[in-house]
Amino acid sequence: MQDLLKESGYSEKAIEYYLNKVNVGEMSEPDAHAIYTGPCGDTMEIFLNVEDGVIKEAKFQAIGCAGAFSSGSALTEMIIGMTLEEAEEIEEDEIIEYLGGIPMQKVHCTCLSKRTLQKAIKDYKEKG
Ligand code: FES
């Protein structure tokens, strides 16, 4: 599996995230939460704990590919300690850079995690 992923263009870090399911899980009482289905048909769910506008904990679940899982892990790691405004502005290329590379045809998968996060933050802000 590891070799297959490497040959497809995933970095060591992206493979490690995918195989170890980093930050994959649920929260029973998240402060912010969203489910989003991307144009590819894959779905992600993100859970956040927020304190004074800062993200303290983040988990996610996905029905998706290795690209979805590795970018979900990366994004949920990147946003810990960020304000909601900072997290909201993270772009796909920052997730890819953090991961150290994913296959070209998987670049859109980072958009699934970005959009799910943005939806969770938007819903949280609207809730007041
Ligand atoms: Fe849908 Fe990767 S193909 S998230």
JSON list of C-alpha atoms and ligand atoms in Angstrom, two decimals:
[
{"chain": "A", "resi": 1, "resn": "MET", "atom": "CA", "xyz": [0.00, 0.00, 0.00]},
{"chain": "A", "resi": 2, "resn": "GLN", "atom": "CA", "xyz": [2.76, 2.41, 1.01]},
{"chain": "A", "resi": 3, "resn": "ASP", "atom": "CA", "xyz": [4.63, 1.78, -2.26]},
{"chain": "A", "resi": 4, "resn": "LEU", "atom": "CA", "xyz": [1.47, 2.22, -4.30]},
{"chain": "A", "resi": 5, "resn": "LEU", "atom": "CA", "xyz": [0.76, 5.56, -2.69]},
{"chain": "A", "resi": 6, "resn": "LYS", "atom": "CA", "xyz": [4.35, 6.67, -3.17]},
{"chain": "A", "resi": 7, "resn": "GLU", "atom": "CA", "xyz": [4.28, 5.73, -6.84]},
{"chain": "A", "resi": 8, "resn": "SER", "atom": "CA", "xyz": [1.04, 7.68, -7.26]},
{"chain": "A", "resi": 9, "resn": "GLY", "atom": "CA", "xyz": [2.78, 10.83, -6.04]},
{"chain": "A", "resi": 10, "resn": "TYR", "atom": "CA", "xyz": [1.90, 11.07, -2.35]},
{"chain": "A", "resi": 11, "resn": "SER", "atom": "CA", "xyz": [4.67, 12.40, -0.08]},
{"chain": "A", "resi": 12, "resn": "GLU", "atom": "CA", "xyz": [5.90, 10.38, 2.92]},
{"chain": "A", "resi": 13, "resn": "LYS", "atom": "CA", "xyz": [3.99, 12.75, 5.19]},
{"chain": "A", "resi": 14, "resn": "ALA", "atom": "CA", "xyz": [0.75, 12.41, 3.22]},
{"chain": "A", "resi": 15, "resn": "ILE", "atom": "CA", "xyz": [1.08, 8.61, 3.31]},
{"chain": "A", "resi": 16, "resn": "GLU", "atom": "CA", "xyz": [1.71, 8.66, 7.05]},
{"chain": "A", "resi": 17, "resn": "TYR", "atom": "CA", "xyz": [-1.39, 10.80, 7.65]},
{"chain": "A", "resi": 18, "resn": "TYR", "atom": "CA", "xyz": [-3.51, 8.54, 5.50]},
{"chain": "A", "resi": 19, "resn": "LEU", "atom": "CA", "xyz": [-2.31, 5.28, 7.02]},
{"chain": "A", "resi": 20, "resn": "ASN", "atom": "CA", "xyz": [-2.39, 6.53, 10.63]},
{"chain": "A", "resi": 21, "resn": "LYS", "atom": "CA", "xyz": [-5.76, 8.27, 10.23]},
{"chain": "A", "resi": 22, "resn": "VAL", "atom": "CA", "xyz": [-4.47, 11.38, 12.03]},
{"chain": "A", "resi": 23, "resn": "ASN", "atom": "CA", "xyz": [-7.32, 13.35, 13.67]},
{"chain": "A", "resi": 24, "resn": "VAL", "atom": "CA", "xyz": [-9.94, 11.02, 12.24]},
{"chain": "A", "resi": 25, "resn": "GLY", "atom": "CA", "xyz": [-12.78, 10.81, 14.74]},
{"chain": "A", "resi": 26, "resn": "GLU", "atom": "CA", "xyz": [-15.86, 12.51, 16.11]},
{"chain": "A", "resi": 27, "resn": "MET", "atom": "CA", "xyz": [-16.77, 14.86, 18.92]},
{"chain": "A", "resi": 28, "resn": "SER", "atom": "CA", "xyz": [-19.99, 14.41, 20.85]},
{"chain": "A", "resi": 29, "resn": "GLU", "atom": "CA", "xyz": [-20.47, 18.12, 21.58]},
{"chain": "A", "resi": 30, "resn": "PRO", "atom": "CA", "xyz": [-18.48, 20.18, 19.08]},
{"chain": "A", "resi": 31, "resn": "ASP", "atom": "CA", "xyz": [-18.75, 23.96, 19.11]},
{"chain": "A", "resi": 32, "resn": "ALA", "atom": "CA", "xyz": [-18.65, 23.98, 15.32]},
{"chain": "A", "resi": 33, "resn": "HIS", "atom": "CA", "xyz": [-19.58, 21.22, 12.91]},
{"chain": "A", "resi": 34, "resn": "ALA", "atom": "CA", "xyz": [-20.31, 20.76, 9.21]},
{"chain": "A", "resi": 35, "resn": "ILE", "atom": "CA", "xyz": [-20.84, 18.12, 6.56]},
{"chain": "A", "resi": 36, "resn": "TYR", "atom": "CA", "xyz": [-19.97, 18.92, 2.97]},
{"chain": "A", "resi": 37, "resn": "THR", "atom": "CA", "xyz": [-20.13, 16.86, -0.23]},
{"chain": "A", "resi": 38, "resn": "GLY", "atom": "CA", "xyz": [-17.78, 17.92, -3.00]},
{"chain": "A", "resi": 39, "resn": "PRO", "atom": "CA", "xyz": [-18.39, 17.79, -6.76]},
{"chain": "A", "resi": 40, "resn": "CYS", "atom": "CA", "xyz": [-16.56, 14.40, -6.87]},
{"chain": "A", "resi": 41, "resn": "GLY", "atom": "CA", "xyz": [-19.29, 12.93, -4.63]},
{"chain": "A", "resi": 42, "resn": "ASP", "atom": "CA", "xyz": [-17.03, 12.46, -1.60]},
{"chain": "A", "resi": 43, "resn": "THR", "atom": "CA", "xyz": [-18.15, 13.76, 1.77]},
{"chain": "A", "resi": 44, "resn": "MET", "atom": "CA", "xyz": [-16.32, 15.19, 4.76]},
{"chain": "A", "resi": 45, "resn": "GLU", "atom": "CA", "xyz": [-17.49, 16.03, 8.26]},
{"chain": "A", "resi": 46, "resn": "ILE", "atom": "CA", "xyz": [-15.50, 18.36, 10.51]},
{"chain": "A", "resi": 47, "resn": "PHE", "atom": "CA", "xyz": [-15.83, 18.93, 14.27]},
{"chain": "A", "resi": 48, "resn": "LEU", "atom": "CA", "xyz": [-14.20, 21.84, 16.12]},
{"chain": "A", "resi": 49, "resn": "ASN", "atom": "CA", "xyz": [-13.81, 22.93, 19.69]},
{"chain": "A", "resi": 50, "resn": "VAL", "atom": "CA", "xyz": [-13.45, 26.69, 19.88]},
{"chain": "A", "resi": 51, "resn": "GLU", "atom": "CA", "xyz": [-12.44, 28.86, 22.82]},
{"chain": "A", "resi": 52, "resn": "ASP", "atom": "CA", "xyz": [-12.40, 32.66, 22.60]},
{"chain": "A", "resi": 53, "resn": "GLY", "atom": "CA", "xyz": [-12.36, 32.48, 18.82]},
{"chain": "A", "resi": 54, "resn": "VAL", "atom": "CA", "xyz": [-9.38, 30.10, 18.74]},
{"chain": "A", "resi": 55, "resn": "ILE", "atom": "CA", "xyz": [-9.56, 26.50, 17.52]},
{"chain": "A", "resi": 56, "resn": "LYS", "atom": "CA", "xyz": [-8.52, 24.17, 20.35]},
{"chain": "A", "resi": 57, "resn": "GLU", "atom": "CA", "xyz": [-9.36, 20.78, 18.87]},
{"chain": "A", "resi": 58, "resn": "ALA", "atom": "CA", "xyz": [-10.32, 19.46, 15.44]},
{"chain": "A", "resi": 59, "resn": "LYS", "atom": "CA", "xyz": [-11.46, 16.06, 14.19]},
{"chain": "A", "resi": 60, "resn": "PHE", "atom": "CA", "xyz": [-12.85, 14.87, 10.91]},
{"chain": "A", "resi": 61, "resn": "GLN", "atom": "CA", "xyz": [-14.46, 11.93, 9.16]},
{"chain": "A", "resi": 62, "resn": "ALA", "atom": "CA", "xyz": [-14.71, 11.28, 5.46]},
{"chain": "A", "resi": 63, "resn": "ILE", "atom": "CA", "xyz": [-16.21, 9.05, 2.87]},
{"chain": "A", "resi": 64, "resn": "GLY", "atom": "CA", "xyz": [-13.45, 9.62, 0.40]},
{"chain": "A", "resi": 65, "resn": "CYS", "atom": "CA", "xyz": [-10.12, 8.86, -1.14]},
{"chain": "A", "resi": 66, "resn": "ALA", "atom": "CA", "xyz": [-6.56, 8.94, 0.20]},
{"chain": "A", "resi": 67, "resn": "GLY", "atom": "CA", "xyz": [-6.35, 12.57, -0.93]},
{"chain": "A", "resi": 68, "resn": "ALA", "atom": "CA", "xyz": [-9.38, 13.47, 1.17]},
{"chain": "A", "resi": 69, "resn": "PHE", "atom": "CA", "xyz": [-8.00, 11.73, 4.24]},
{"chain": "A", "resi": 70, "resn": "SER", "atom": "CA", "xyz": [-4.48, 13.09, 4.01]},
{"chain": "A", "resi": 71, "resn": "SER", "atom": "CA", "xyz": [-5.69, 16.65, 3.43]},
{"chain": "A", "resi": 72, "resn": "GLY", "atom": "CA", "xyz": [-8.26, 16.33, 6.23]},
{"chain": "A", "resi": 73, "resn": "SER", "atom": "CA", "xyz": [-5.48, 15.26, 8.61]},
{"chain": "A", "resi": 74, "resn": "ALA", "atom": "CA", "xyz": [-3.19, 18.06, 7.48]},
{"chain": "A", "resi": 75, "resn": "LEU", "atom": "CA", "xyz": [-5.85, 20.74, 7.72]},
{"chain": "A", "resi": 76, "resn": "THR", "atom": "CA", "xyz": [-7.07, 19.67, 11.16]},
{"chain": "A", "resi": 77, "resn": "GLU", "atom": "CA", "xyz": [-3.46, 19.80, 12.38]},
{"chain": "A", "resi": 78, "resn": "MET", "atom": "CA", "xyz": [-2.72, 23.15, 10.77]},
{"chain": "A", "resi": 79, "resn": "ILE", "atom": "CA", "xyz": [-5.68, 24.94, 12.33]},
{"chain": "A", "resi": 80, "resn": "ILE", "atom": "CA", "xyz": [-5.03, 24.09, 15.98]},
{"chain": "A", "resi": 81, "resn": "GLY", "atom": "CA", "xyz": [-4.20, 27.37, 17.72]},
{"chain": "A", "resi": 82, "resn": "MET", "atom": "CA", "xyz": [-5.48, 29.50, 14.84]},
{"chain": "A", "resi": 83, "resn": "THR", "atom": "CA", "xyz": [-8.28, 32.01, 15.10]},
{"chain": "A", "resi": 84, "resn": "LEU", "atom": "CA", "xyz": [-11.41, 31.21, 13.09]},
{"chain": "A", "resi": 85, "resn": "GLU", "atom": "CA", "xyz": [-10.53, 34.05, 10.71]},
{"chain": "A", "resi": 86, "resn": "GLU", "atom": "CA", "xyz": [-7.04, 32.63, 10.07]},
{"chain": "A", "resi": 87, "resn": "ALA", "atom": "CA", "xyz": [-8.37, 29.11, 9.56]},
{"chain": "A", "resi": 88, "resn": "GLU", "atom": "CA", "xyz": [-11.06, 30.33, 7.18]},
{"chain": "A", "resi": 89, "resn": "GLU", "atom": "CA", "xyz": [-8.42, 31.75, 4.85]},
{"chain": "A", "resi": 90, "resn": "ILE", "atom": "CA", "xyz": [-6.30, 28.65, 4.38]},
{"chain": "A", "resi": 91, "resn": "GLU", "atom": "CA", "xyz": [-6.04, 27.79, 0.69]},
{"chain": "A", "resi": 92, "resn": "GLU", "atom": "CA", "xyz": [-5.52, 24.49, -1.11]},
{"chain": "A", "resi": 93, "resn": "ASP", "atom": "CA", "xyz": [-1.87, 25.23, -1.95]},
{"chain": "A", "resi": 94, "resn": "GLU", "atom": "CA", "xyz": [-1.05, 25.74, 1.75]},
{"chain": "A", "resi": 95, "resn": "ILE", "atom": "CA", "xyz": [-2.53, 22.33, 2.57]},
{"chain": "A", "resi": 96, "resn": "ILE", "atom": "CA", "xyz": [-0.51, 20.74, -0.25]},
{"chain": "A", "resi": 97, "resn": "GLU", "atom": "CA", "xyz": [2.64, 22.49, 0.89]},
{"chain": "A", "resi": 98, "resn": "TYR", "atom": "CA", "xyz": [2.07, 21.31, 4.48]},
{"chain": "A", "resi": 99, "resn": "LEU", "atom": "CA", "xyz": [1.62, 17.76, 3.18]},
{"chain": "A", "resi": 100, "resn": "GLY", "atom": "CA", "xyz": [4.75, 17.94, 1.05]},
{"chain": "A", "resi": 101, "resn": "GLY", "atom": "CA", "xyz": [2.99, 16.82, -2.12]},
{"chain": "A", "resi": 102, "resn": "ILE", "atom": "CA", "xyz": [0.03, 14.84, -3.41]},
{"chain": "A", "resi": 103, "resn": "PRO", "atom": "CA", "xyz": [-0.73, 13.57, -6.93]},
{"chain": "A", "resi": 104, "resn": "MET", "atom": "CA", "xyz": [-1.81, 16.24, -9.43]},
{"chain": "A", "resi": 105, "resn": "GLN", "atom": "CA", "xyz": [-5.18, 14.57, -9.97]},
{"chain": "A", "resi": 106, "resn": "LYS", "atom": "CA", "xyz": [-5.79, 14.71, -6.20]},
{"chain": "A", "resi": 107, "resn": "VAL", "atom": "CA", "xyz": [-5.31, 18.45, -5.80]},
{"chain": "A", "resi": 108, "resn": "HIS", "atom": "CA", "xyz": [-9.09, 18.98, -5.84]},
{"chain": "A", "resi": 109, "resn": "CYS", "atom": "CA", "xyz": [-9.40, 16.73, -2.77]},
{"chain": "A", "resi": 110, "resn": "THR", "atom": "CA", "xyz": [-7.78, 19.45, -0.65]},
{"chain": "A", "resi": 111, "resn": "CYS", "atom": "CA", "xyz": [-10.72, 21.63, -1.66]},
{"chain": "A", "resi": 112, "resn": "LEU", "atom": "CA", "xyz": [-13.10, 19.19, 0.05]},
{"chain": "A", "resi": 113, "resn": "SER", "atom": "CA", "xyz": [-11.40, 19.73, 3.41]},
{"chain": "A", "resi": 114, "resn": "LYS", "atom": "CA", "xyz": [-11.09, 23.49, 2.88]},
{"chain": "A", "resi": 115, "resn": "ARG", "atom": "CA", "xyz": [-14.76, 23.89, 1.99]},
{"chain": "A", "resi": 116, "resn": "THR", "atom": "CA", "xyz": [-15.94, 21.68, 4.87]},
{"chain": "A", "resi": 117, "resn": "LEU", "atom": "CA", "xyz": [-13.91, 23.75, 7.31]},
{"chain": "A", "resi": 118, "resn": "GLN", "atom": "CA", "xyz": [-15.23, 27.01, 5.87]},
{"chain": "A", "resi": 119, "resn": "LYS", "atom": "CA", "xyz": [-18.79, 25.71, 6.20]},
{"chain": "A", "resi": 120, "resn": "ALA", "atom": "CA", "xyz": [-18.22, 24.73, 9.86]},
{"chain": "A", "resi": 121, "resn": "ILE", "atom": "CA", "xyz": [-16.81, 28.18, 10.64]},
{"chain": "A", "resi": 122, "resn": "LYS", "atom": "CA", "xyz": [-19.63, 29.96, 8.79]},
{"chain": "A", "resi": 123, "resn": "ASP", "atom": "CA", "xyz": [-22.30, 27.94, 10.62]},
{"chain": "A", "resi": 124, "resn": "TYR", "atom": "CA", "xyz": [-20.58, 28.64, 13.93]},
{"chain": "A", "resi": 125, "resn": "LYS", "atom": "CA", "xyz": [-20.48, 32.38, 13.28]},
{"chain": "A", "resi": 126, "resn": "GLU", "atom": "CA", "xyz": [-24.11, 32.44, 12.16]},
{"chain": "A", "resi": 127, "resn": "LYS", "atom": "CA", "xyz": [-25.14, 30.63, 15.32]},
{"chain": "A", "resi": 128, "resn": "GLY", "atom": "CA", "xyz": [-23.59, 33.55, 17.19]},
{"chain": "B", "resi": 1, "resn": "FES", "atom": "FE1", "xyz": [-13.18, 13.06, -3.94]},
{"chain": "B", "resi": 1, "resn": "FES", "atom": "FE2", "xyz": [-10.60, 12.78, -3.54]},
{"chain": "B", "resi": 1, "resn": "FES", "atom": "S1", "xyz": [-11.74, 12.07, -5.22]},
{"chain": "B", "resi": 1, "resn": "FES", "atom": "S2", "xyz": [-12.01, 13.87, -2.34]}
]
